[in-house]
CSV table of C-alpha atoms in Angstrom, one decimal:
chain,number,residue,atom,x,y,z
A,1,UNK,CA,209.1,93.4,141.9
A,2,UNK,CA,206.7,92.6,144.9
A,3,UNK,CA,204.4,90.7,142.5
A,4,UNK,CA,208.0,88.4,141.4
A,5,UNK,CA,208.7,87.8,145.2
A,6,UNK,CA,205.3,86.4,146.0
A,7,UNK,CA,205.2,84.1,143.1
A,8,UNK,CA,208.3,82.6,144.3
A,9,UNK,CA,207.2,82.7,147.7
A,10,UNK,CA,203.9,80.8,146.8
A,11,UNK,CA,206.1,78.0,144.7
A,12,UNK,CA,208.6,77.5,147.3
A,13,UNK,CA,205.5,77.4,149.5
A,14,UNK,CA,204.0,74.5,147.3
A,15,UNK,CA,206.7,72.6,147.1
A,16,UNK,CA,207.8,72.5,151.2
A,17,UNK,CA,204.4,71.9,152.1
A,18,UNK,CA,204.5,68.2,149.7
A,19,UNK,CA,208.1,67.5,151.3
A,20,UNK,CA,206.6,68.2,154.9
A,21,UNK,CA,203.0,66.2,154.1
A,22,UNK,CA,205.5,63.4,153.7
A,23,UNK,CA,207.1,63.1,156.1
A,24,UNK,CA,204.4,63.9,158.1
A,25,UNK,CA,202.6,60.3,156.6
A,26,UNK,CA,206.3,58.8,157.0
A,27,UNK,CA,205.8,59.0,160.8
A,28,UNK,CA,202.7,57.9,160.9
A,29,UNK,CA,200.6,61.0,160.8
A,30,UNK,CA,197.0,60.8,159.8
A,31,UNK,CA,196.3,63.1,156.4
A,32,UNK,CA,194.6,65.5,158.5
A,33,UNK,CA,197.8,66.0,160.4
A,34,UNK,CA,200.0,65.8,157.3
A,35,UNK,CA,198.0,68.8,156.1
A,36,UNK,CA,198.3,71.1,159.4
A,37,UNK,CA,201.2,70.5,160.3
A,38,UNK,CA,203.3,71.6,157.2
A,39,UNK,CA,201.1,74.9,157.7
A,40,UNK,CA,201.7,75.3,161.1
A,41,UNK,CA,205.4,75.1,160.6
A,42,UNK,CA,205.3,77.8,157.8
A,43,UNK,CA,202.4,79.8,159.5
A,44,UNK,CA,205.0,80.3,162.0
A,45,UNK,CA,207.4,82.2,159.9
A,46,UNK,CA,204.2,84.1,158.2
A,47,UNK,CA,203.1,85.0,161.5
A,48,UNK,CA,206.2,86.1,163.4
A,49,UNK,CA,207.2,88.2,160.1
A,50,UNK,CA,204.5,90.1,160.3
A,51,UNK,CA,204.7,90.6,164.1
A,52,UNK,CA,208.1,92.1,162.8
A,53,UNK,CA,206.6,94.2,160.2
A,54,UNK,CA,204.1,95.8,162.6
A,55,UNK,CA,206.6,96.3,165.5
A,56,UNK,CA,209.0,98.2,162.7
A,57,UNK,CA,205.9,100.4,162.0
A,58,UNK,CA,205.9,102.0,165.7
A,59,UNK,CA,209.7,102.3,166.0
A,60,UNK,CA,210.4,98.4,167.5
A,61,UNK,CA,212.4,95.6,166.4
A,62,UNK,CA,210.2,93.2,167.4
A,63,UNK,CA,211.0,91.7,170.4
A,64,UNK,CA,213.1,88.5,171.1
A,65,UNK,CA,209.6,86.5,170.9
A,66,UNK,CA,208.8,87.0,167.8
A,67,UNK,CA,212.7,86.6,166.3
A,68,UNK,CA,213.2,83.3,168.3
A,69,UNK,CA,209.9,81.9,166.8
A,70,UNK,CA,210.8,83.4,162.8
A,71,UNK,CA,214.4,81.8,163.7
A,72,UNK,CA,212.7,78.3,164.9
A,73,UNK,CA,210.2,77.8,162.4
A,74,UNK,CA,212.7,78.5,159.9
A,75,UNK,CA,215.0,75.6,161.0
A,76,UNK,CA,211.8,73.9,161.6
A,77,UNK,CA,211.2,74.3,158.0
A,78,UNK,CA,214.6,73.6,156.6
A,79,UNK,CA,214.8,70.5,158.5
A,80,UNK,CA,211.9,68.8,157.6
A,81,UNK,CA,212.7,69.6,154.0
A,82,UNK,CA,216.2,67.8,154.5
A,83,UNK,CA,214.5,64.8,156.5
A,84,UNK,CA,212.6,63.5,153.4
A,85,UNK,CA,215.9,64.0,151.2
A,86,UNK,CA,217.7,61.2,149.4
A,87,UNK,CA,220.8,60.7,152.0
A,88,UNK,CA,223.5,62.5,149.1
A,89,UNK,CA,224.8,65.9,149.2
A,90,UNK,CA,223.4,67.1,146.2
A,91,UNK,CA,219.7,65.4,147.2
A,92,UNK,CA,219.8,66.8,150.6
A,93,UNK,CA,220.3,70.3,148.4
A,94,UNK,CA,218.2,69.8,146.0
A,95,UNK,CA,215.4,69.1,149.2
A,96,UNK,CA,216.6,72.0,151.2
A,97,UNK,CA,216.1,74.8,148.3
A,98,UNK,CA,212.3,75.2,148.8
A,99,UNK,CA,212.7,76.0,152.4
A,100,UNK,CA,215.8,78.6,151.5
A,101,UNK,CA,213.6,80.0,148.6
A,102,UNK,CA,210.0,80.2,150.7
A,103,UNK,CA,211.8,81.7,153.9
A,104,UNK,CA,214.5,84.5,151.9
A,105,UNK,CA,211.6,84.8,149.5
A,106,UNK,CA,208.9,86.0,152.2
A,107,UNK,CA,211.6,88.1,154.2
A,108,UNK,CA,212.1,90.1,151.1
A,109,UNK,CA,208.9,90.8,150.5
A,110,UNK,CA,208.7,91.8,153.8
A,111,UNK,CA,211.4,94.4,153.3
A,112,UNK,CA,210.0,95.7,150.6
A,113,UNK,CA,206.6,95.9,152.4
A,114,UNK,CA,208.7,97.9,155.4
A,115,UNK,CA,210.9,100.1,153.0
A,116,UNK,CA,206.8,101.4,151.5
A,117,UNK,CA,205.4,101.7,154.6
A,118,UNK,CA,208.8,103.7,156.2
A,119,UNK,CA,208.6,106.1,153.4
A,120,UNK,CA,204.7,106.7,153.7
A,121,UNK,CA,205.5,107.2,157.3
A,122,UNK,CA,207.9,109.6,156.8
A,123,UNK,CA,206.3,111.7,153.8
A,124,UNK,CA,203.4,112.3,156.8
A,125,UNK,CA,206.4,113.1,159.5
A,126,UNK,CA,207.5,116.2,157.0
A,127,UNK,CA,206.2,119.6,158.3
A,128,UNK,CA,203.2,120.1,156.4
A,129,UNK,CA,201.0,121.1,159.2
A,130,UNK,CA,200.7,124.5,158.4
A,131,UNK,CA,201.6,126.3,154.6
A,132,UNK,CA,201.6,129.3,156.5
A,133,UNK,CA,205.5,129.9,157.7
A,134,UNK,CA,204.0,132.3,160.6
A,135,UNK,CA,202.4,130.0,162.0
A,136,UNK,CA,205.1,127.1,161.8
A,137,UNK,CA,207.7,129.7,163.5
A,138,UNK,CA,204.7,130.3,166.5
A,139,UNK,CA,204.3,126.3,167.0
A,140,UNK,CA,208.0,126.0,167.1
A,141,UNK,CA,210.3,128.8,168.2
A,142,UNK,CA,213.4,126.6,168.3
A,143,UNK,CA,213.1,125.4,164.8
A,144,UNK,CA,217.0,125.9,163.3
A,145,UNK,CA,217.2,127.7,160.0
A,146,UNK,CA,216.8,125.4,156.8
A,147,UNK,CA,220.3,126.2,156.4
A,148,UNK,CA,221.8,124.9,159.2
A,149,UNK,CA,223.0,121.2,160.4
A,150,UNK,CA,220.7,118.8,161.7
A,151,UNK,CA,222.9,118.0,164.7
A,152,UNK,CA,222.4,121.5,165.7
A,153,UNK,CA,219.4,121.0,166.6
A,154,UNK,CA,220.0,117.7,168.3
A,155,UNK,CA,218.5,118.0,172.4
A,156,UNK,CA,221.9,116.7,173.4
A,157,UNK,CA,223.5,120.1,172.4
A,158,UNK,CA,220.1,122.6,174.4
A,159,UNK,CA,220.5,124.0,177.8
A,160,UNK,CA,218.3,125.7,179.6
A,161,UNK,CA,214.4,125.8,179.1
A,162,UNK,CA,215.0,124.0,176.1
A,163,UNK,CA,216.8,121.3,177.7
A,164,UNK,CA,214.1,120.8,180.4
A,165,UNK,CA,211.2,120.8,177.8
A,166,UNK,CA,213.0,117.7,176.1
A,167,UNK,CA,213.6,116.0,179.6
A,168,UNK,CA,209.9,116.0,179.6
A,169,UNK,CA,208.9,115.8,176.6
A,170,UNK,CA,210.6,112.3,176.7
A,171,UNK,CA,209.4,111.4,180.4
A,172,UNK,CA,206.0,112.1,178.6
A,173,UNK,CA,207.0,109.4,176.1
A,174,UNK,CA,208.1,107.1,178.3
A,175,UNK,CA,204.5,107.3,180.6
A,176,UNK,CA,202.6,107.2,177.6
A,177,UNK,CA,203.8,103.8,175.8
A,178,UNK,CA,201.7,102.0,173.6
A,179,UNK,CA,199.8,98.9,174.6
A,180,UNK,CA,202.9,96.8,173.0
A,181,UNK,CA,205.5,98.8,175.2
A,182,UNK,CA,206.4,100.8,171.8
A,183,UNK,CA,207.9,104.6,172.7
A,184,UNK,CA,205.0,107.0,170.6
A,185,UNK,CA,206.2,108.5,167.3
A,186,UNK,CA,208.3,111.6,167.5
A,187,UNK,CA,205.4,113.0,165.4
A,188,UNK,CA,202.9,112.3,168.2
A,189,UNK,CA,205.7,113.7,170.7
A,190,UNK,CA,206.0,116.8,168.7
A,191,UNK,CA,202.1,117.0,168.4
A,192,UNK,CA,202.5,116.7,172.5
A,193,UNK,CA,204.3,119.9,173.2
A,194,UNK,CA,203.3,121.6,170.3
A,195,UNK,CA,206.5,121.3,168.0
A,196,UNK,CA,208.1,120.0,164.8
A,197,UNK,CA,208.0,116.8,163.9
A,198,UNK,CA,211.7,116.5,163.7
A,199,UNK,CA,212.1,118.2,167.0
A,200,UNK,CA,209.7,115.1,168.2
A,201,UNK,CA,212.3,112.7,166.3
A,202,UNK,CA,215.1,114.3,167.7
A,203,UNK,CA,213.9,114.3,171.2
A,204,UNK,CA,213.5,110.4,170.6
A,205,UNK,CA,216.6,109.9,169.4
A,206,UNK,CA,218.4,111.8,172.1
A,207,UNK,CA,216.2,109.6,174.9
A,208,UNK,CA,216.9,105.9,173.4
A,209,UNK,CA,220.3,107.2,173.7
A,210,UNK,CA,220.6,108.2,177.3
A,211,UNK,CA,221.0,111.6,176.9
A,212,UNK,CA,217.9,113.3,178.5
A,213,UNK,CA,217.9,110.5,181.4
C-alpha cells in the first residue's frame, strides 16, 4: 500500500513540477529558477510534513509553524498548477489534479508512516520490563488488577500519597521538556518514578487535561 502511494506521489510530483517550470519561464524566470522554484514550492509541503511526522512521534501536533507553512505551500502548489491552465473549467481541472494528487498523495503516506511508527511506539510502551510478576508488583504498588477498568486507575480519581506523587510526577514532566517544548513520554515519566508505563500515560493524560494543576 505504501509502495502505491509513493508511485503516485512521485507522478503527481513529475507532472506539477513541468506545470510550475512553466510558468516559472512564462514570467520570465531564468531555467535555473524554473527548476528551484517548483522544488522549493513542493519542498515546502515535504518538509513541513515531516516536521508533522516527527512532532506526532513525541506526543505534539506540530505546532502552528509548521501547519501554516504545509497549508501555504499547498495553495502555493495548487495555484501555480491552475495559473498555467487553459482559462475553462474542465482545463483549469484537468491542471489542478496533480497538485490535489501530489499533496493527498504525500499526506497519506504520511499517515500511514505515523499509524507504523504509533504502533511500534506502543508495542515498546507495554509492560515488558520485567517477566517476573514480583518484581512488576514491587516497581508499581498501585498497578489495578488486569480485571479492572482503565479509568480506575486514572490520577484524576487518587487521593492521598498517590495523588501527590502524580502532582509531581507531572511538575517533573513539565521541568524536563524536550528541546522542541514536547512533554516526555509517559514511558520515560513512568521510568521517572519508578512505575508502569500506563501509570506514566495516565499521569499525562490527567496533566494535559488540568487535572493535577
Amino acid at each position: 500500500m505504501i509502495a502505491g502511494v509513493f508511485l503516485l506521489a512521485a507522478i503527481a510530483a513529475v507532472v506539477s513540477f513541468r506545470h510550475m517550470h512553466e510558468l516559472c519561464l512564462r514570467h520570465a524566470e531564468d531555467h535555473l529558477a524554473a527548476v528551484l522554484i517548483p522544488l522549493a514550492v513542493d519542498g515546502l509541503i515535504v518538509v513541513a510534513s515531516m516536521s508533522i511526522l516527527l512532532a506526532n512521534r513525541y506526543g505534539s501536533r506540530g505546532g502552528l509553524l509548521a501547519w501554516s507553512l504545509l497549508v501555504v505551500g499547498s495553495l502555493a502548489s495548487l495555484g501555480a498548477n491552475i495559473a498555467v491552465a487553459d482559462p475553462s473549467l474542465i482545463g483549469r481541472i484537468i491542471a489542478a489534479w496533480p497538485s490535489l494528487a501530489l499533496i493527498g498523495s504525500y499526506e497519506l503516506l504520511m499517515s500511514q508512516i505515523r499509524r507504523c511508527a504509533g504502533k511500534r511506539a506502543e508495542a515498546q510502551e507495554l509492560p515488558a520490563l520485567s517477566a517476573d510478576p514480583a518484581a512488576d508488583a514491587k516497581a508499581d504498588p498501585v498497578e489495578p488488577e488486569d480485571n479492572q477498568e482503565e479509568d480506575a486507575d486514572s490520577p484524576a480519581e487518587h487521593d492521598g500519597n498517590g495523588r501527590v506523587l502524580q502532582r509531581e510526577a507531572w511538575q517533573w514532566a513539565q521541568q524536563n521538556r524536550h528541546a522542541d517544548g514536547d512533554l516526555p513520554s509517559g514511558v520515560a515519566i513512568a521510568r521517572a518514578f519508578a512505575r508502569s508505563p500506563r501509570w506514566g500515560r495516565l499521569v499525562k493524560k490527567a496533566g494535559l487535561a488540568g487535572e493535577l494543576s
